[in-house]
Amino acid sequence: MKCAVDIEARDVEEMYINIDPIQAGGRLTADAMKAAISFGDGYSVCDNCRNPPRLDYIQKPPIAQFHADLATWLNMDTARVVPGARRGFQAVASTYVEKGDPVIVTSLAHYTEFMAIEAAGGVPREIPKDAKNHITPDAAAEKIEAVIREFSHTPPLLFVDHVDYQFGNVHDVAGIIKVAHQYDIPVLVNGAYTVGIMPVDGKALGADFVVGSGHKSMAAPAPSGVLATTKEHAGQVFRTTQAKGDVTGRTFGMKEVEMMGCTLMGVTVVGMMASFPHVRERVQHWETEVAHSQAVVDALLSIEGTKVLSDYPRQHSLTRIDTRESFDTVAEHHKKRGFFLSSDLKKRGITGVIPGSTKVWKFNTFGLTDKQIRHVGESFIEVARENGLNIV
Amino acid sequence: MSKRAVDAVFQALFILSDLRFLLRETAPQHDFDEAQKKRAATSLEKVKRQIAIIEEELVQ
């Protein structure tokens, strides 16, 4: 079925249980789908843009209120919607980092943090992870000291991932921020895997900036996200333009430099807004999501030879699993080679495992129903049993 | 201008979005329980009403 010339309609979410590691938290709510139908046109939210002509002042639809609600919900002072978490990283790095400055990230940091630092002319330096794949406050302190020795000045910024994308482990962000603040280093918390799926309290963490991803974890269309900050930093990162045309003498009033004026102008922001009440509600049920994750991981661990590389018991719905001594032993002699796993899962209505993966791979159970979780767990066991693996 | 027809088109699309969401919640078998069957039946009735309005406004 085509939705337009040469474009197949996407019915993955309707036909399958999707356990793709990056797609789970961004699935739209029904209300976001309705908003997308209504606000698909390019500048659709600008019908009632008045003075000052800026996105976060628009009253109808209630985008101004949404901004205030986002900040309150994250327990920060002010917030802006941005075209994806990466643009939040970029806005902060561009504000604080000068050419040649060291900027601290972690060895589990998302690549877009590196890109943001590079674009600002900074030099990334990584805090090593420990043997359990955690970033600790002690390791952060050691790295800060090492960087000060290397560069003879304090880094202007530190990025830390609340939950990392590689293992789905929850890190001691509050502890790391406490250390960074002892050196007067502001900290950006990358909440791409937390904001919108589990409770996040920016003040409790001590964060200077909290960045979330709309399309990864807030049931919103892409690209969308949020950048929230404190009163202390808002004036800098959300500074207004001072530019003036030398020929025309034009100035641009309230436009914020790092936001390039306005950010999300249609289906992205309205989709975020439509999902927001549901997102606010769903983070209250994080324990159920963790229990679901645990149930699927336990089903996988019942397959002899399987190991979980993420923290166990699970504390997040994103998990990295090692099946080199289980499914990969099947792949060695199976006629479909490593593709047998995704193929057998697809026959059972499950998608999202990268075709060909039977060694180390990730999956995400966020947002599935009890029944779907049971189906996923049972399916992994059935596939294992049918391919001669032992269930213990 | 038929505001009534426009509203009915949007309403029908919104109701179908609820039905689409139900398909997602029940993937892959779409094996509806009683409550889900009732939700689906209610949605279909509502869609039919909106289509009737569209016909009345634009075609008849």
Coordinates of C-alpha atoms in Angstrom, one line a residue:
Chain A
M1 CA 0.0 0.0 0.0
K2 CA 1.4 3.4 -1.0
C3 CA 0.7 6.6 0.8
A4 CA 2.1 8.6 -2.0
V5 CA 4.0 8.1 -5.3
D6 CA 6.9 5.7 -4.6
I7 CA 6.4 5.9 -0.8
E8 CA 5.1 2.8 0.9
A9 CA 2.9 3.5 3.8
R10 CA 4.6 2.5 7.1
D11 CA 2.6 0.0 9.1
V12 CA 5.4 -1.4 11.2
E13 CA 3.8 -0.4 14.5
E14 CA 0.4 -1.7 13.5
M15 CA 1.6 -5.1 12.2
Y16 CA 4.4 -5.9 14.6
I17 CA 5.7 -5.5 18.1
N18 CA 8.6 -3.2 17.6
I19 CA 11.5 -3.6 20.0
D20 CA 14.0 -1.4 18.1
P21 CA 16.3 0.2 20.7
I22 CA 15.8 3.8 19.5
Q23 CA 12.2 3.8 18.3
A24 CA 10.2 2.6 21.4
G25 CA 9.7 5.9 23.3
G26 CA 9.0 8.0 20.2
R27 CA 6.0 6.1 19.0
L28 CA 3.2 8.6 18.7
T29 CA 0.1 8.6 21.0
A30 CA -3.3 8.7 19.2
D31 CA -3.6 12.4 20.1
A32 CA -0.2 13.1 18.5
M33 CA -1.4 11.3 15.4
K34 CA -4.5 13.5 15.3
A35 CA -2.4 16.6 15.8
A36 CA -0.2 15.5 12.9
I37 CA -3.3 15.3 10.7
S38 CA -4.4 18.7 11.7
F39 CA -1.0 20.6 11.8
G40 CA 0.9 18.9 8.9
D41 CA 1.3 22.1 7.0
G42 CA 4.7 23.8 7.2
Y43 CA 4.1 27.0 9.3
S44 CA 0.8 25.8 10.7
V45 CA 1.4 27.0 14.2
C46 CA 2.1 30.5 13.0
D47 CA -1.6 31.4 12.3
N48 CA -1.8 33.4 15.5
C49 CA 1.8 34.5 15.9
R50 CA 1.6 38.1 17.2
N51 CA 4.0 40.4 18.9
P52 CA 6.7 39.4 20.0
P53 CA 6.9 37.1 16.9
R54 CA 8.4 34.1 18.6
L55 CA 7.3 30.5 18.9
D56 CA 7.4 30.4 22.7
Y57 CA 5.0 33.4 22.9
I58 CA 2.2 31.8 20.7
Q59 CA -1.0 31.5 22.7
K60 CA -3.1 29.6 20.2
P61 CA -2.3 26.7 20.0
P62 CA -1.0 27.1 23.6
I63 CA 2.7 26.8 22.8
A64 CA 3.6 29.5 25.4
Q65 CA 1.9 27.5 28.1
F66 CA 3.5 24.3 26.9
H67 CA 7.0 25.8 27.4
A68 CA 6.1 26.8 30.9
D69 CA 4.7 23.3 31.6
L70 CA 7.8 21.7 30.2
A71 CA 10.1 23.7 32.6
T72 CA 7.8 22.9 35.6
W73 CA 7.6 19.3 34.7
L74 CA 11.4 18.9 34.6
N75 CA 11.7 21.1 37.7
M76 CA 13.9 23.6 35.8
D77 CA 13.3 27.4 35.4
T78 CA 12.8 27.8 31.7
A79 CA 12.6 25.6 28.6
R80 CA 12.6 25.7 24.9
V81 CA 11.6 23.2 22.3
V82 CA 14.5 22.3 20.0
P83 CA 14.8 20.2 16.8
G84 CA 16.1 17.1 18.6
A85 CA 18.3 16.7 21.6
R86 CA 21.4 17.2 19.5
R87 CA 20.3 20.8 18.8
G88 CA 20.0 21.3 22.5
F89 CA 23.6 20.1 22.9
Q90 CA 24.7 22.4 20.1
A91 CA 23.0 25.5 21.6
V92 CA 24.7 25.0 24.9
A93 CA 28.1 24.1 23.5
S94 CA 28.0 27.1 21.1
T95 CA 27.2 29.3 24.1
Y96 CA 29.9 28.1 26.5
V97 CA 32.7 26.6 24.5
E98 CA 35.5 28.7 22.9
K99 CA 37.9 27.4 20.3
G100 CA 40.4 25.0 21.9
D101 CA 38.5 24.6 25.1
P102 CA 38.4 21.1 26.6
V103 CA 34.9 19.7 27.1
I104 CA 34.2 16.7 29.2
V105 CA 32.0 13.9 28.0
T106 CA 31.8 10.3 29.1
S107 CA 33.1 7.2 27.4
L108 CA 29.4 6.2 26.8
A109 CA 28.4 9.6 25.4
H110 CA 26.3 9.8 22.3
Y111 CA 28.1 10.9 19.1
T112 CA 26.1 14.1 18.8
E113 CA 27.7 15.4 22.0
F114 CA 31.0 15.1 20.2
M115 CA 29.6 16.8 17.1
A116 CA 28.3 19.7 19.2
I117 CA 31.7 20.2 20.9
E118 CA 33.5 20.0 17.5
A119 CA 31.1 22.5 15.9
A120 CA 32.0 24.9 18.8
G121 CA 35.7 24.4 18.3
G122 CA 36.1 22.4 21.6
V123 CA 38.2 19.4 22.3
P124 CA 36.3 16.4 23.8
R125 CA 37.8 14.5 26.7
E126 CA 36.1 11.3 28.0
I127 CA 35.5 10.1 31.5
P128 CA 36.4 6.4 31.4
K129 CA 33.7 3.9 32.4
D130 CA 34.3 1.3 35.1
A131 CA 34.2 -2.5 34.8
K132 CA 30.5 -2.4 35.3
N133 CA 30.0 0.1 32.5
H134 CA 29.2 2.9 34.8
I135 CA 30.4 6.5 34.9
T136 CA 31.3 7.3 38.5
P137 CA 31.8 10.6 40.4
D138 CA 35.3 9.5 41.3
A139 CA 36.2 8.9 37.6
A140 CA 34.7 12.3 36.8
A141 CA 36.9 14.0 39.4
E142 CA 40.0 12.3 38.1
K143 CA 39.2 13.3 34.6
I144 CA 38.5 16.9 35.5
E145 CA 41.9 17.1 37.3
A146 CA 43.7 15.5 34.4
V147 CA 42.0 17.9 31.9
I148 CA 43.0 20.9 34.1
R149 CA 46.6 19.7 34.1
E150 CA 46.5 19.2 30.3
F151 CA 44.9 22.4 29.3
S152 CA 45.8 24.7 32.3
H153 CA 42.2 25.8 32.6
T154 CA 38.9 24.4 33.8
P155 CA 36.6 23.0 31.1
P156 CA 33.6 25.3 30.5
L157 CA 31.2 22.4 30.2
L158 CA 30.6 18.8 31.1
F159 CA 28.1 16.5 29.4
V160 CA 26.7 13.4 31.2
D161 CA 24.2 10.9 29.9
H162 CA 21.5 10.1 32.5
V163 CA 21.0 6.7 30.9
D164 CA 23.5 5.8 28.2
Y165 CA 22.5 4.5 24.8
Q166 CA 25.0 1.6 24.8
F167 CA 23.9 -0.3 27.8
G168 CA 20.8 1.5 29.1
N169 CA 22.5 1.8 32.5
V170 CA 21.4 4.6 34.9
H171 CA 24.4 6.7 36.0
D172 CA 25.0 8.6 39.2
V173 CA 24.3 11.9 37.6
A174 CA 23.7 13.8 40.8
G175 CA 27.1 12.6 42.2
I176 CA 28.9 13.6 39.0
I177 CA 27.2 17.0 38.9
K178 CA 28.2 17.6 42.6
V179 CA 31.8 16.9 41.6
A180 CA 31.7 19.1 38.5
H181 CA 30.2 22.0 40.5
Q182 CA 33.1 21.9 42.9
Y183 CA 35.1 23.0 39.9
D184 CA 32.4 25.5 38.8
I185 CA 31.8 23.5 35.7
P186 CA 28.2 23.6 34.4
V187 CA 26.7 20.3 33.5
L188 CA 24.4 19.3 30.7
V189 CA 22.4 16.2 31.4
N190 CA 21.5 14.2 28.3
G191 CA 18.1 12.8 29.1
A192 CA 17.4 11.4 25.6
Y193 CA 16.6 8.0 27.3
T194 CA 15.0 9.4 30.4
V195 CA 13.0 12.6 29.8
G196 CA 9.5 11.4 28.8
I197 CA 9.8 7.8 29.9
M198 CA 10.9 8.0 33.5
P199 CA 10.6 10.7 36.1
V200 CA 13.4 13.4 35.8
D201 CA 13.8 16.2 38.3
G202 CA 16.4 18.6 37.1
K203 CA 16.9 20.5 40.4
A204 CA 17.2 17.2 42.4
L205 CA 20.0 16.2 40.0
G206 CA 21.6 19.6 40.3
A207 CA 21.6 20.0 36.5
D208 CA 22.4 23.2 34.8
F209 CA 20.8 22.0 31.6
V210 CA 18.4 19.1 30.9
V211 CA 18.0 18.0 27.3
G212 CA 15.4 15.6 26.2
S213 CA 14.5 14.0 22.9
G214 CA 10.9 14.3 21.6
H215 CA 11.2 11.7 19.0
K216 CA 13.2 9.3 21.1
S217 CA 11.3 9.5 24.4
M218 CA 8.4 11.9 24.3
A219 CA 6.1 10.3 21.8
A220 CA 6.6 13.1 19.3
P221 CA 7.4 13.5 15.6
A222 CA 11.0 14.0 14.6
P223 CA 13.0 16.1 14.9
S224 CA 11.9 17.4 18.3
G225 CA 13.3 17.8 21.8
V226 CA 13.6 20.1 24.8
L227 CA 16.3 22.2 26.3
A228 CA 15.6 23.3 29.9
T229 CA 17.9 25.3 32.1
T230 CA 18.1 27.4 35.3
K231 CA 17.6 31.2 35.8
E232 CA 21.4 31.4 36.1
H233 CA 22.1 30.2 32.6
A234 CA 18.9 31.1 30.7
G235 CA 20.1 34.6 29.9
Q236 CA 23.2 33.3 28.2
V237 CA 21.9 30.2 26.3
F238 CA 18.7 32.0 25.3
R239 CA 20.3 35.4 24.6
T240 CA 18.5 37.5 22.1
T241 CA 20.1 38.8 18.9
Q242 CA 22.1 42.0 18.8
A243 CA 22.6 41.8 15.0
K244 CA 22.0 44.9 12.9
G245 CA 22.1 45.2 9.1
D246 CA 24.7 47.8 8.0
V247 CA 22.7 48.7 4.9
T248 CA 19.1 48.4 6.1
G249 CA 19.6 49.1 9.8
R250 CA 17.3 46.2 10.5
T251 CA 17.3 44.6 13.9
F252 CA 15.5 41.4 14.9
G253 CA 14.1 42.1 18.4
M254 CA 13.4 39.1 20.5
K255 CA 14.8 36.4 18.3
E256 CA 17.1 34.1 20.3
V257 CA 20.4 33.4 18.6
E258 CA 20.9 29.8 19.6
M259 CA 17.3 29.0 18.7
M260 CA 17.8 30.6 15.2
G261 CA 14.7 32.6 16.0
C262 CA 12.1 29.9 16.1
T263 CA 12.5 26.1 16.2
L264 CA 9.6 23.7 15.8
M265 CA 6.9 25.3 13.6
G266 CA 4.4 22.7 12.9
V267 CA 3.7 19.0 13.4
T268 CA 6.7 18.5 15.6
V269 CA 5.8 21.0 18.4
V270 CA 2.0 20.2 18.2
G271 CA 2.8 16.5 18.3
M272 CA 4.9 17.0 21.4
M273 CA 2.1 19.0 23.0
A274 CA -0.6 16.5 22.1
S275 CA 1.4 13.7 23.6
F276 CA 2.5 15.7 26.7
P277 CA -0.4 14.8 29.0
H278 CA 0.1 11.1 28.2
V279 CA 3.9 11.5 28.6
R280 CA 3.5 13.2 32.0
E281 CA 1.2 10.3 33.0
R282 CA 3.3 7.5 31.7
V283 CA 6.5 8.4 33.6
Q284 CA 4.5 7.6 36.7
H285 CA 4.4 4.0 35.6
W286 CA 8.1 3.6 35.1
E287 CA 8.2 0.6 37.5
T288 CA 5.9 -1.3 35.2
E289 CA 8.2 -0.6 32.3
V290 CA 11.2 -1.8 34.2
A291 CA 9.3 -5.0 35.2
H292 CA 8.5 -5.6 31.6
S293 CA 12.1 -5.2 30.6
Q294 CA 13.1 -7.6 33.4
A295 CA 10.6 -10.2 32.2
V296 CA 12.0 -10.2 28.6
V297 CA 15.6 -10.2 29.9
D298 CA 14.8 -13.2 32.1
A299 CA 13.2 -15.0 29.2
L300 CA 16.4 -14.5 27.2
L301 CA 18.6 -15.5 30.1
S302 CA 16.7 -18.8 30.3
I303 CA 18.3 -19.6 27.0
E304 CA 21.6 -21.4 27.8
G305 CA 24.6 -19.3 27.0
T306 CA 22.9 -15.9 26.9
K307 CA 24.3 -13.1 28.9
V308 CA 23.0 -9.6 29.7
L309 CA 25.7 -6.9 29.3
S310 CA 23.5 -4.1 30.9
D311 CA 22.9 -3.8 34.6
Y312 CA 21.0 -6.7 36.1
P313 CA 18.4 -6.6 37.5
R314 CA 17.3 -4.2 34.9
Q315 CA 16.6 -0.6 35.7
H316 CA 15.7 0.5 32.2
S317 CA 13.8 -0.7 29.2
L318 CA 16.8 -0.5 26.9
T319 CA 19.1 -3.6 27.2
R320 CA 22.3 -4.9 25.6
I321 CA 22.4 -8.6 25.3
D322 CA 25.1 -11.1 24.4
T323 CA 23.9 -14.1 22.5
R324 CA 27.3 -15.2 21.1
E325 CA 27.0 -18.5 23.0
S326 CA 23.4 -19.1 22.2
F327 CA 21.7 -17.7 19.0
D328 CA 25.1 -17.1 17.3
T329 CA 26.0 -20.8 17.6
V330 CA 22.8 -21.5 15.6
A331 CA 23.8 -18.9 13.0
E332 CA 27.0 -20.7 12.3
H333 CA 25.2 -23.6 10.7
H334 CA 21.7 -22.2 9.9
K335 CA 21.0 -21.7 6.1
K336 CA 19.9 -18.1 6.8
R337 CA 23.1 -17.6 8.9
G338 CA 22.6 -14.7 11.3
F339 CA 19.4 -13.6 9.7
F340 CA 17.5 -16.5 11.1
L341 CA 16.8 -14.7 14.4
S342 CA 15.2 -11.6 13.0
S343 CA 13.4 -13.8 10.4
D344 CA 12.0 -16.2 13.0
L345 CA 11.0 -13.3 15.2
K346 CA 9.3 -11.6 12.3
K347 CA 7.2 -14.7 11.6
R348 CA 6.0 -14.3 15.2
G349 CA 5.1 -10.6 14.6
I350 CA 8.2 -9.1 16.3
T351 CA 10.5 -6.6 14.6
G352 CA 13.3 -4.3 15.7
V353 CA 16.3 -6.7 16.1
I354 CA 18.8 -5.7 13.4
P355 CA 18.7 -8.3 10.7
G356 CA 21.8 -10.5 10.9
S357 CA 22.5 -9.7 14.6
T358 CA 23.1 -12.8 16.7
K359 CA 26.2 -11.6 18.7
V360 CA 25.7 -8.5 20.8
W361 CA 22.6 -6.5 20.2
K362 CA 20.1 -4.2 21.9
F363 CA 16.4 -4.0 22.3
N364 CA 13.8 -1.8 24.0
T365 CA 10.6 -3.0 25.5
F366 CA 9.2 0.5 26.4
G367 CA 5.5 1.0 25.9
L368 CA 4.4 -2.6 25.3
T369 CA 1.4 -4.1 26.9
D370 CA 1.6 -7.0 29.4
K371 CA 0.3 -9.3 26.6
Q372 CA 2.9 -8.1 24.1
I373 CA 5.7 -8.5 26.7
R374 CA 4.6 -12.1 27.3
H375 CA 4.6 -12.7 23.5
V376 CA 8.1 -11.3 23.1
G377 CA 9.5 -13.4 26.0
E378 CA 7.8 -16.6 24.8
S379 CA 8.8 -16.0 21.2
F380 CA 12.5 -15.8 22.1
I381 CA 12.3 -19.1 24.0
E382 CA 10.3 -20.7 21.1
V383 CA 12.9 -19.6 18.6
A384 CA 15.7 -20.9 20.8
R385 CA 14.0 -24.3 21.4
E386 CA 13.1 -24.8 17.7
N387 CA 16.8 -24.2 16.9
G388 CA 18.1 -26.8 19.4
L389 CA 19.2 -24.5 22.2
N390 CA 18.7 -25.5 25.8
I391 CA 16.3 -23.7 28.0
V392 CA 17.5 -23.7 31.6
Chain B
M1 CA -18.1 26.9 2.7
S2 CA -19.2 23.8 4.7
K3 CA -17.8 24.0 8.1
R4 CA -19.9 20.9 9.0
A5 CA -18.3 18.9 6.2
V6 CA -14.8 20.0 7.1
D7 CA -15.4 19.1 10.8
A8 CA -16.8 15.7 9.8
V9 CA -13.7 14.9 7.7
F10 CA -11.4 15.8 10.6
Q11 CA -13.6 13.9 13.1
A12 CA -13.6 10.8 10.9
L13 CA -9.8 10.9 10.6
F14 CA -9.4 11.4 14.4
I15 CA -11.7 8.5 15.1
L16 CA -9.8 6.3 12.7
S17 CA -6.6 7.4 14.5
D18 CA -8.0 5.9 17.7
L19 CA -8.7 2.7 15.8
R20 CA -5.1 2.8 14.4
F21 CA -3.9 3.1 18.0
L22 CA -5.9 0.1 18.9
L23 CA -4.2 -1.9 16.2
R24 CA -0.9 -0.9 17.6
E25 CA -1.8 -1.9 21.2
T26 CA -2.9 -5.3 20.0
A27 CA -0.2 -6.1 17.5
P28 CA 0.7 -8.6 16.1
Q29 CA -2.4 -10.8 16.6
H30 CA -5.0 -8.1 16.8
D31 CA -6.9 -10.4 19.0
F32 CA -9.3 -8.0 20.7
D33 CA -10.8 -8.6 24.1
E34 CA -14.3 -7.6 24.9
A35 CA -13.5 -4.1 25.9
Q36 CA -11.4 -3.6 22.8
K37 CA -14.1 -5.0 20.6
K38 CA -16.5 -2.5 22.2
R39 CA -14.1 0.4 21.6
A40 CA -13.7 -0.6 18.0
A41 CA -17.4 -1.0 17.4
T42 CA -18.1 2.4 19.0
S43 CA -15.4 4.0 16.8
L44 CA -16.8 2.5 13.7
E45 CA -20.3 3.7 14.5
K46 CA -18.9 7.2 15.0
V47 CA -17.0 7.1 11.7
K48 CA -20.2 6.0 9.9
R49 CA -22.0 9.0 11.4
Q50 CA -19.3 11.4 10.2
I51 CA -19.3 9.9 6.7
A52 CA -23.1 10.3 6.6
I53 CA -22.6 14.0 7.4
I54 CA -20.0 14.3 4.6
E55 CA -22.3 12.7 2.1
E56 CA -25.2 14.9 3.2
E57 CA -23.1 18.1 2.9
L58 CA -21.0 17.4 -0.2
V59 CA -22.6 14.7 -2.4
Q60 CA -26.4 14.6 -1.9

